[in-house]
Coordinates of C-alpha atoms in Angstrom, one line a residue:
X1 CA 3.4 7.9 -6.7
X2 CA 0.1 5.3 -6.0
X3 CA 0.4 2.4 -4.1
X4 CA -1.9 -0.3 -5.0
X5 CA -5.2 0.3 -3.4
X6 CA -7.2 -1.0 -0.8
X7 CA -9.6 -1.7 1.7
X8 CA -9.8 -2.7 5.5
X9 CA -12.5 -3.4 8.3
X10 CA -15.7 -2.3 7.5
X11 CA -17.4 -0.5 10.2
X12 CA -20.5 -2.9 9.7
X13 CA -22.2 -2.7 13.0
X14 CA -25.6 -0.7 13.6
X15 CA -26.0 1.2 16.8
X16 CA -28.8 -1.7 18.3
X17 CA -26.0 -3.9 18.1
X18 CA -23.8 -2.3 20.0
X19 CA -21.5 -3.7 23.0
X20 CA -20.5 -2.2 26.3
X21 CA -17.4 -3.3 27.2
X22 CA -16.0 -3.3 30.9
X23 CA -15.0 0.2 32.0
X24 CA -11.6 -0.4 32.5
X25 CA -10.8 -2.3 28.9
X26 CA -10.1 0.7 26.3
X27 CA -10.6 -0.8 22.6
X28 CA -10.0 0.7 19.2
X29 CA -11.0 0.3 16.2
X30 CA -9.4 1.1 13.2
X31 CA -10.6 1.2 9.7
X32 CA -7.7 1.6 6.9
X33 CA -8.4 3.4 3.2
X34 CA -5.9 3.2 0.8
X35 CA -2.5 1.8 0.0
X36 CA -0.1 -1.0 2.1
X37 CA 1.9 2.1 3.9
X38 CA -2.0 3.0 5.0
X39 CA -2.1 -0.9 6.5
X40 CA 1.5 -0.6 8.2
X41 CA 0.2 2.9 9.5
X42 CA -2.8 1.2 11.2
X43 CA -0.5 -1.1 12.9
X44 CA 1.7 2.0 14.3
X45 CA -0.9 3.6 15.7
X46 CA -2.4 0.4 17.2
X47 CA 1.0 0.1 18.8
X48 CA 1.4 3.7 19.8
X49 CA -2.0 3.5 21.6
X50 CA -1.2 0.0 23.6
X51 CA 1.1 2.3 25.4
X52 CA -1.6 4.0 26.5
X53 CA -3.7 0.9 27.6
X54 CA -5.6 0.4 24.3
X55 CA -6.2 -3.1 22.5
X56 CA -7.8 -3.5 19.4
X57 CA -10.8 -4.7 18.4
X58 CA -12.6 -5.8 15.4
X59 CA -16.2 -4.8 16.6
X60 CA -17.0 -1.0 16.3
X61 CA -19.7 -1.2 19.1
X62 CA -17.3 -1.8 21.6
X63 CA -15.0 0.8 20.4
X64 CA -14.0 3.6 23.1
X65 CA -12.1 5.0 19.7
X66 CA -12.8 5.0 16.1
X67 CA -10.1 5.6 13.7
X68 CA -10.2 6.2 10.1
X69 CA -6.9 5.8 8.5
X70 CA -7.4 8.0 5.4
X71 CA -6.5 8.1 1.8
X72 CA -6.6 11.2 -0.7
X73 CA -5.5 9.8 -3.8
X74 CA -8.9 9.8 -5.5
X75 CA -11.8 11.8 -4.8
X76 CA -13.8 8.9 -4.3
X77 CA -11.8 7.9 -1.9
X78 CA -12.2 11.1 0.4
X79 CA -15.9 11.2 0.1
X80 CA -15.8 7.7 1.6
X81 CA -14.6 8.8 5.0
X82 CA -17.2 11.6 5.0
X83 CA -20.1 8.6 4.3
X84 CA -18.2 6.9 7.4
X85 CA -18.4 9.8 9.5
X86 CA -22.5 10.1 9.0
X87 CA -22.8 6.6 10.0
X88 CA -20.2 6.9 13.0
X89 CA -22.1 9.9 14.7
X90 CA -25.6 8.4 14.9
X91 CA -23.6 5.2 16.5
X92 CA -21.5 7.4 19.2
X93 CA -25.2 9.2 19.6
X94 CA -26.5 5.6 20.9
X95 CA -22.9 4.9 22.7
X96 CA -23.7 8.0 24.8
X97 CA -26.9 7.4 25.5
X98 CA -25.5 4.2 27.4
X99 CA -23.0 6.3 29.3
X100 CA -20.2 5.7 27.0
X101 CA -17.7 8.0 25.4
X102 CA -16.8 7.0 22.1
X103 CA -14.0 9.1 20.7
X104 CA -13.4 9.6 16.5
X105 CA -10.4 10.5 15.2
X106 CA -9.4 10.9 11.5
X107 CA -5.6 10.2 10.2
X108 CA -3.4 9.4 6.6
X109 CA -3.3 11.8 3.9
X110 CA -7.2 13.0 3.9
X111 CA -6.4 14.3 7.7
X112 CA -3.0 16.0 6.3
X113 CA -5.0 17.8 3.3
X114 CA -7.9 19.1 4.7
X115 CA -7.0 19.6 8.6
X116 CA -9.5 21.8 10.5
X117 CA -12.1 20.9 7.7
X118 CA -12.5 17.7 8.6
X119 CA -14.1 19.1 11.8
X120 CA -15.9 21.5 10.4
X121 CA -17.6 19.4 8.1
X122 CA -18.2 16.6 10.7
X123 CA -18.4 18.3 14.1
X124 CA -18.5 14.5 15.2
X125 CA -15.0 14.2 14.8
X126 CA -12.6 14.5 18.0
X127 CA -9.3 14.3 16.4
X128 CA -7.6 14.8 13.3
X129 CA -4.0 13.4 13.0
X130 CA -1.5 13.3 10.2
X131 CA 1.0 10.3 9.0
X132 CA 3.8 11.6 10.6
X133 CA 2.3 12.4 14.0
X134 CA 0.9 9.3 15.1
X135 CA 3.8 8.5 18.0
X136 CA 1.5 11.8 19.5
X137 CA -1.7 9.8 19.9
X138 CA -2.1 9.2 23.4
X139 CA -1.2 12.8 24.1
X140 CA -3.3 14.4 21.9
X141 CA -6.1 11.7 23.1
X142 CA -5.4 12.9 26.5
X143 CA -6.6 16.2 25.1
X144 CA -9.6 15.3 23.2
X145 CA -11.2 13.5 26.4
X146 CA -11.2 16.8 28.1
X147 CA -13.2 17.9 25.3
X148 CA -11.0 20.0 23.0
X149 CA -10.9 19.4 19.4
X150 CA -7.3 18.7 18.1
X151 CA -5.9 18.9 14.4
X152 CA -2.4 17.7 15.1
X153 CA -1.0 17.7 11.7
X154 CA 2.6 19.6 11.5
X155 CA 5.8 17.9 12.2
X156 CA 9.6 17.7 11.5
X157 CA 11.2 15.7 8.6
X158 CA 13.6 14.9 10.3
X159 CA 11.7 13.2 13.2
X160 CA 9.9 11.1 10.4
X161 CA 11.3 7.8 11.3
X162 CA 12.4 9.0 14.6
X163 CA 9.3 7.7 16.9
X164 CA 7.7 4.6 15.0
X165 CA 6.7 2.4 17.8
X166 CA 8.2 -1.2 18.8
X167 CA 5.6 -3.5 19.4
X168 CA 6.1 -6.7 21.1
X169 CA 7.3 -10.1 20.3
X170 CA 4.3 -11.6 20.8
X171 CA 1.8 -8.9 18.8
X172 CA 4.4 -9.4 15.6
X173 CA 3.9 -13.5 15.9
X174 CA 0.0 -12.7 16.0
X175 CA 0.5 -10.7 12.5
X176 CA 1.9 -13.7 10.6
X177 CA 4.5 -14.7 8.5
X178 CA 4.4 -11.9 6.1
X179 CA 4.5 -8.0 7.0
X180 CA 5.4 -4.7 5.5
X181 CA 8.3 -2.4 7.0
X182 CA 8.4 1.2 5.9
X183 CA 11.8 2.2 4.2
X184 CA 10.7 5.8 2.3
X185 CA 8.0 8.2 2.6
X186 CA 7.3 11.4 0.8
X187 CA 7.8 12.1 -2.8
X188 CA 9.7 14.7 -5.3
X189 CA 8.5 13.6 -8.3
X190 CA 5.2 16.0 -8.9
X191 CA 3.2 14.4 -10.9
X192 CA 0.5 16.7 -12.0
X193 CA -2.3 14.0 -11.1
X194 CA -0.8 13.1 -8.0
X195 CA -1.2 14.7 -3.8
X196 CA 1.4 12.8 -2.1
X197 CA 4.0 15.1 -2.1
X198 CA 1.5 17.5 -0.6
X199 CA 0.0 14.9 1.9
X200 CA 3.7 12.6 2.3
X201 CA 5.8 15.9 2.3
X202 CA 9.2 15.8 0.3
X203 CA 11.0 12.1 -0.6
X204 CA 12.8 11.4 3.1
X205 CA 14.6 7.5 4.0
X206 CA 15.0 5.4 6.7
X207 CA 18.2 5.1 8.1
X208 CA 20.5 1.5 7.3
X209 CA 20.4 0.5 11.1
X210 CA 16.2 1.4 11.8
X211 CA 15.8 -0.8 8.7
X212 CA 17.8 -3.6 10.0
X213 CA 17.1 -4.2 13.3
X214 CA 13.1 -3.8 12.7
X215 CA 13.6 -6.6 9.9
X216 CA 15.6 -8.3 12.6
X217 CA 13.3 -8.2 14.9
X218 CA 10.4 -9.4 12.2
X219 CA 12.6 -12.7 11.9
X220 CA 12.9 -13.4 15.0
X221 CA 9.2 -13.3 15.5
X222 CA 8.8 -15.7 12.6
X223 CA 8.4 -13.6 9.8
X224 CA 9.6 -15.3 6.5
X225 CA 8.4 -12.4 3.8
X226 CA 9.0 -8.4 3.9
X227 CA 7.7 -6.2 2.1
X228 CA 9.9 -2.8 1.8
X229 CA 7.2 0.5 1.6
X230 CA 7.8 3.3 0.1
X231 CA 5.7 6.4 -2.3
X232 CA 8.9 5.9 -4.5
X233 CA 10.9 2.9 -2.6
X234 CA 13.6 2.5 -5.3
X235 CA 14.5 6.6 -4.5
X236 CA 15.2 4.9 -1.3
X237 CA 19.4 5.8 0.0
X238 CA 21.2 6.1 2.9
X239 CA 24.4 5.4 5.1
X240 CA 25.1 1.8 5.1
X241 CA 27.3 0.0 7.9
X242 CA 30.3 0.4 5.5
X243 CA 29.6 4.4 5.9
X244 CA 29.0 4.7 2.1
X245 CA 26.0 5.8 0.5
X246 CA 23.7 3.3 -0.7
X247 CA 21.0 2.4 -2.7
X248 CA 17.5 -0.1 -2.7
X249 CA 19.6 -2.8 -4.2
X250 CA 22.6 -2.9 -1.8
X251 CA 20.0 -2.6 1.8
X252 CA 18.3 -6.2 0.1
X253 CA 21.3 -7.8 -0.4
X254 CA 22.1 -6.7 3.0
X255 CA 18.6 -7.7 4.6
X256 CA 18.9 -11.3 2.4
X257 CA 21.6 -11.8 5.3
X258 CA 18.9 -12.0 7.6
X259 CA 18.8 -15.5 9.0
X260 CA 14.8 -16.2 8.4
X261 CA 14.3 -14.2 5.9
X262 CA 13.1 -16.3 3.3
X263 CA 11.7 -13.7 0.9
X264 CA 11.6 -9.7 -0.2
X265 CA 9.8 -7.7 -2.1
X266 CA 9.1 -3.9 -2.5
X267 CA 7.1 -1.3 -3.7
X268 CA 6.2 1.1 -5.3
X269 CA 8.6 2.2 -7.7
X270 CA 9.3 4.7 -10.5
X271 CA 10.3 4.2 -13.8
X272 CA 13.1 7.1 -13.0
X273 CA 14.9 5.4 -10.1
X274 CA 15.1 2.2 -11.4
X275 CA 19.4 1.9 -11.6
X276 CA 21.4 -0.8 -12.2
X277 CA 22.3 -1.6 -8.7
X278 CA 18.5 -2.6 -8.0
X279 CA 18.5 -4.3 -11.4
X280 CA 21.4 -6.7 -10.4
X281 CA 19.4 -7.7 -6.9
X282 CA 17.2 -8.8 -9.5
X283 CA 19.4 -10.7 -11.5
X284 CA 22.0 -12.2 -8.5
X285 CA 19.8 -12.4 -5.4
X286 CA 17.1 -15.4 -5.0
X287 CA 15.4 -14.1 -1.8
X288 CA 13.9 -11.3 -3.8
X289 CA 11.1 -12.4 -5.6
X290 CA 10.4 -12.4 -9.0
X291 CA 7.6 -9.5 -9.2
X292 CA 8.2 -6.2 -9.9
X293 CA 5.2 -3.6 -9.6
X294 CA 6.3 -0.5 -12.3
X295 CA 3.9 2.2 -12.5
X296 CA 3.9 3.5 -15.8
X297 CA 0.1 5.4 -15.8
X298 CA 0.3 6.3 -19.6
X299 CA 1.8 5.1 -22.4
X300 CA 0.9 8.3 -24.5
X301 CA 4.1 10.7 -24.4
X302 CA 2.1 13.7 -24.8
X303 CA 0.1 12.7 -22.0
X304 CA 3.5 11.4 -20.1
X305 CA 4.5 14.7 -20.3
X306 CA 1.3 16.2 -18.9
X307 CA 1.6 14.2 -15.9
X308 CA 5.5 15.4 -15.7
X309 CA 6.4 11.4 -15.6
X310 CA 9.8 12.8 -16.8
X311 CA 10.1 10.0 -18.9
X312 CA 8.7 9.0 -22.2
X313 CA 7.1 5.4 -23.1
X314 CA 10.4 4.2 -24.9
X315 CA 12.1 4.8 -22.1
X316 CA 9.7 2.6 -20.2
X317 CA 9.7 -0.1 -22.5
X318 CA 14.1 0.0 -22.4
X319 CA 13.6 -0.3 -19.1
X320 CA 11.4 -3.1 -19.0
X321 CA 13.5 -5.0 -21.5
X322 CA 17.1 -4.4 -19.2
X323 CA 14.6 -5.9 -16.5
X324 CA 13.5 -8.8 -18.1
X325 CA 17.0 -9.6 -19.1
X326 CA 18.3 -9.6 -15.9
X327 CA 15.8 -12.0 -14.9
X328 CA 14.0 -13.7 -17.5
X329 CA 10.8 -15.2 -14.5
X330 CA 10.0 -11.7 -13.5
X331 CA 6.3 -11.3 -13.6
X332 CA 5.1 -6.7 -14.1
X333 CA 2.8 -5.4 -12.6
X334 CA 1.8 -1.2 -13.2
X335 CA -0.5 1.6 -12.7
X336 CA -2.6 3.4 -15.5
X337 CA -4.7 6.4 -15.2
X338 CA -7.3 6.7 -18.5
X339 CA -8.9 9.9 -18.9
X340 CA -6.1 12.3 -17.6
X341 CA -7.0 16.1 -18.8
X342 CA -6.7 16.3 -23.1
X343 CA -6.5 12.6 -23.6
X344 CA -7.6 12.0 -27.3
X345 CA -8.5 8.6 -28.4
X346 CA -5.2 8.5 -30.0
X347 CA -3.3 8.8 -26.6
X348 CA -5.3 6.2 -25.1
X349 CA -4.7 3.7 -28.1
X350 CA -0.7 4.1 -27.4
X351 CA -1.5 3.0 -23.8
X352 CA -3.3 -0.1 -25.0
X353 CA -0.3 -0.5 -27.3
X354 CA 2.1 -0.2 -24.7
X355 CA 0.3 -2.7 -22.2
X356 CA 0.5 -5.1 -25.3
X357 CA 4.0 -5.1 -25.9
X358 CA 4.9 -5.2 -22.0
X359 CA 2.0 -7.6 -21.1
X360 CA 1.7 -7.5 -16.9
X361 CA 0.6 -10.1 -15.4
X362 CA -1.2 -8.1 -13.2
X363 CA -2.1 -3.9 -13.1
X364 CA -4.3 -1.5 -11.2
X365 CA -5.9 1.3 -13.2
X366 CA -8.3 3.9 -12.8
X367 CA -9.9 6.8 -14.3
X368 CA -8.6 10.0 -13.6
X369 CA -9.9 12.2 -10.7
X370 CA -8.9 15.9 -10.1
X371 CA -7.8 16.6 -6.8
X372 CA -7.7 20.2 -5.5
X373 CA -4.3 21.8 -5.2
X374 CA -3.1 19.5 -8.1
X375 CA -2.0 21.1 -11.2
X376 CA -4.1 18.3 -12.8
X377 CA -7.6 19.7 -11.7
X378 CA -6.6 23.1 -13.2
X379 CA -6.0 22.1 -16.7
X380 CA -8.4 22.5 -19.6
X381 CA -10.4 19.6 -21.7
X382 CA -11.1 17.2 -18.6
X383 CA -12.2 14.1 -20.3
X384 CA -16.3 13.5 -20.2
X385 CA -17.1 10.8 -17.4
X386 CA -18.9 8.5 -20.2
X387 CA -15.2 8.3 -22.2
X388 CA -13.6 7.5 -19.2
X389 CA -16.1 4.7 -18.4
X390 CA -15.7 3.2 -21.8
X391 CA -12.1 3.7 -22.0
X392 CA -11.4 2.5 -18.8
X393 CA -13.5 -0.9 -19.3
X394 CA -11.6 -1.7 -22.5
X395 CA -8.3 -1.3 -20.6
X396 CA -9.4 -3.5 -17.8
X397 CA -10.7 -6.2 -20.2
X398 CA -7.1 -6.3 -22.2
X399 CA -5.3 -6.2 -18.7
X400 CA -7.9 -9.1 -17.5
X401 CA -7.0 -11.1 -20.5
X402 CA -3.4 -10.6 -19.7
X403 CA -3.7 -11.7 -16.0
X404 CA -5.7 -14.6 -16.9
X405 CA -2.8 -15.7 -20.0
X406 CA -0.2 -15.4 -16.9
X407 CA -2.1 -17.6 -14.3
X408 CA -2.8 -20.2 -17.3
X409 CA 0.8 -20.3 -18.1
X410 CA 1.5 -21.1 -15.1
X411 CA 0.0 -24.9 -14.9
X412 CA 1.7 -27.7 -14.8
X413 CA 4.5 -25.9 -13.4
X414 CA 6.4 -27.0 -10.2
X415 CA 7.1 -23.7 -8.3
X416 CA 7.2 -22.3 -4.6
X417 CA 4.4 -21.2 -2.3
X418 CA 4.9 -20.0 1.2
X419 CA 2.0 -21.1 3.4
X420 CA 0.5 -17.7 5.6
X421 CA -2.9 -18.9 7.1
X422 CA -5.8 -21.1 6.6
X423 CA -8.0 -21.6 3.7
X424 CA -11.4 -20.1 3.9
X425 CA -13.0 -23.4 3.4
X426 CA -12.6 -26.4 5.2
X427 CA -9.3 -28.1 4.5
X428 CA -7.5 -25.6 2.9
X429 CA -4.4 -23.1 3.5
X430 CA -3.5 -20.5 1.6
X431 CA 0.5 -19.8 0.3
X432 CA 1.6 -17.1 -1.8
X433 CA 3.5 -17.9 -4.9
X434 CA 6.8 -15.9 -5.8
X435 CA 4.2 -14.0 -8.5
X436 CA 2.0 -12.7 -5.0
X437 CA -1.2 -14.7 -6.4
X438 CA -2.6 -16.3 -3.1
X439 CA -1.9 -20.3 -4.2
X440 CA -4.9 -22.5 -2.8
X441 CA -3.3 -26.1 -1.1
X442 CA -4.3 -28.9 1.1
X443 CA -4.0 -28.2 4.6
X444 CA -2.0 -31.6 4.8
X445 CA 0.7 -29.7 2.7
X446 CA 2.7 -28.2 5.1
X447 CA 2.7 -25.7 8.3
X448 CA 2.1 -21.9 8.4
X449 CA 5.6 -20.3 7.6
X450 CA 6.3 -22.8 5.4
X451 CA 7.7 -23.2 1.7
X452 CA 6.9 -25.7 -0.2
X453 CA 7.1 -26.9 -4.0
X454 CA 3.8 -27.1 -5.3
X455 CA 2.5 -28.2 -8.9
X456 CA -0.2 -26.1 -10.6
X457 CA -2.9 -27.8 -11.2
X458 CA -5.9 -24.7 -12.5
X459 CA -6.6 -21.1 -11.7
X460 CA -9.3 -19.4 -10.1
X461 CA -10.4 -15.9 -11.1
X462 CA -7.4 -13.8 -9.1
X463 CA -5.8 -17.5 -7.5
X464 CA -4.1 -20.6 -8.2
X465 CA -5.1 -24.3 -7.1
X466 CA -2.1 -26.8 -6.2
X467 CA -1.1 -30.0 -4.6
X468 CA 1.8 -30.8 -3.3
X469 CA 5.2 -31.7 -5.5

């Protein structure tokens, strides 16, 4: 299953400008593609490496090593890190010619797929690493200063969760007041569209007490929102304290103990593992917010059953309404994919139909794009590029118009806004309302960390504007 996409640290700096740092001062830069896990990734191996003396840094030229955190959902995606590459080489060209290594490594799900490729294809490259080897960094950088090329790429399941890195107090303070902790990787669902369980290997959890003790931690550096990861987070079980099995909704009502803990959210789910234990943390538990992001990427059943969702769009919208029931304020959000392999015009009219009846207040979608060793790329009648375009344009105008109704809706209203940094302009901060739009207040309003009622007063195109209640 997709998490919601996105995009971090450009590389942005031509070779003239680069910057020598002092020889002793190791920096790295990493660039992240892809989804939140991707983010709390980048962060793991910026911790693993400050055991070996790295910092970070936000300026490529005075990277000693580049990283590329990868992702392989789309094919786009992929050829992005390729582009990358090209411009990294002519800049570790000019590095050497000032008598400076510059090391490049390639992790995430595009260095699990492809492996030795990578290299091949860009000779440039020192390193490839997969997800699930990153606690390996500094020796397999050890390696790759002595010149060898490394693909470091298998591993254990059952070390998954085994070696994630601690970082200190003071580095989670410097994050801010809201952060992501990995519960569930992997996935067993298949989805013929879909390379995570071939990149993320097989649906594997975190243990009860890992969980705990890193949202613990978290707290007690001042965090006041979590975010739980996971390909298929509500598939999430394990051993609780009590030594019986349980599921997503029983570990939140168990982190909503957490003194400091303000707020919890999660993602992303599937339709299939949404039970009624998760469903009553809706309904009974006021830490976890009120949005709920529910993947549903057709609402065709033919094509449903192309993509072997395993469920059917009824099913879906049943869901949806024993959701909405339990909590009447909850705000959808979902995934669609137009164009997927024999979808008729027909198919794609029952997913308008279906984001009709369910209208999300917010959704990602996307045309489809085969990825090797999917059965998706095999299949007959792939869609024409200029249908997928056009469908794809009339979805995202209906979901617009949807996102837009929400936002409006919500002025007027009196709600809650946790306040996580400064505004870009002058005078501002930024909070985030229980709906995740970032909410635009005075800087007067309150401190970072806090929450405070706010009335919405209008919207911007993706935020809301307030003042203080």
């Amino acid at each position: 299953m997709e998490l919601n996409t996105i995009e971090r640290d450009d590389i942005g700096a031509a070779a003239e400008d680069l910057v020598v740092p002092p020889a002793a001062t190791r920096k790295v830069f990493v660039k992240t593609y892809g989804c939140q896990m991707n983010v709390y990734d980048s962060q793991r191996m910026t911790d693993a490496l400050a055991t070996d003396g790295y910092v970070a840094t936000d300026a490529v030229g005075e990277a000693d090593l580049v990283l590329l955190n990868t992702c392989h959902i789309r094919e786009k995606a992929a050829e992005k890190v390729y582009s990358e590459l090209g411009r990294i080489r002519e800049l570790k060209a000019e590095r050497a010619k000032a008598g400076r290594e510059m090391l490049v490594g390639v992790a995430g799900c595009v260095a699990q797929a492809e492996g030795a490729e990578i290299i091949r294809r860009s000779p440039v490259v020192d390193l490839v690493i997969g997800p699930q080897t990153y606690h390996r960094l500094p020796a397999v950088l050890a390696k790759a200063r002595s010149g060898e090329k490394i693909v470091e790429t298998d591993y254990a399941v059952e070390d998954k969760f085994e070696h994630l890195p601690q970082p200190k107090r003071a580095e989670l303070i410097r994050r801010g007041v809201t952060a992501f902790l990995t519960v569930q990787e992997g996935c067993d669902k298949f989805c013929t569209f879909c390379v995570v369980p071939y990149t993320r290997g097989s649906e594997v959890s975190r243990p009860v007490a890992q969980i705990v003790a890193e949202a613990e931690r978290l707290a007690d550096a001042g965090v006041r929102e979590v975010t739980l990861l996971g390909q298929n987070v509500n598939a999430w079980h394990g051993r609780g304290e009590d030594c019986e099995e349980w599921g997503l909704g029983r570990l939140l009502f168990r982190l909503a103990e957490i003194p400091g803990l303000a707020r919890l959210r999660y993602t992303t789910s599937h339709p299939r593992d949404m039970d009624d234990e998760l469903i009553a943390a809706h309904r009974d538990l006021p830490t976890l917010m009120p949005y709920l992001h529910l993947p549903v990427q057709s609402g065709s059943d033919r094509i449903l059953k192309a993509m072997n969702r395993r469920h059917m769009a009824k099913d879906y919208l049943t869901l949806i309404d024993r959701i909405r029931a339990a909590r009447n304020d909850i705000a959808l959000s979902g995934d669609f994919i137009v164009g997927f392999p024999g979808e008729t015009e027909a198919d794609f009219e029952a997913t308008m139909q279906l984001v009709e009846d369910v209208n999300y207040a917010s959704a990602f979608s996307f045309k489809y794009s085969p990825r090797p060793g999917t059965p998706g790329a095999e299949m007959n009648d792939q869609v024409p590029e200029a249908v997928k375009d056009e469908r794809l344009q009339r979805l995202q105008a209906l979901l617009l118009k949807q996102q837009q109704h929400f936002g409006a809706s919500l002025v007027g209203r009196t709600i809650d806004t946790l306040i996580e940094k400064p505004g870009r302009q002058a005078g501002q901060k930024v909070g985030r309302s229980p709906w995740l739009q970032p909410v635009i207040v005075d800087e007067k309003a309150g401190e970072i960390g806090d929450i405070i009622q706010v009335r919405i007063t209008k919207t911007g195109y993706n935020s809301l504007f307030a003042e203080l209640a």
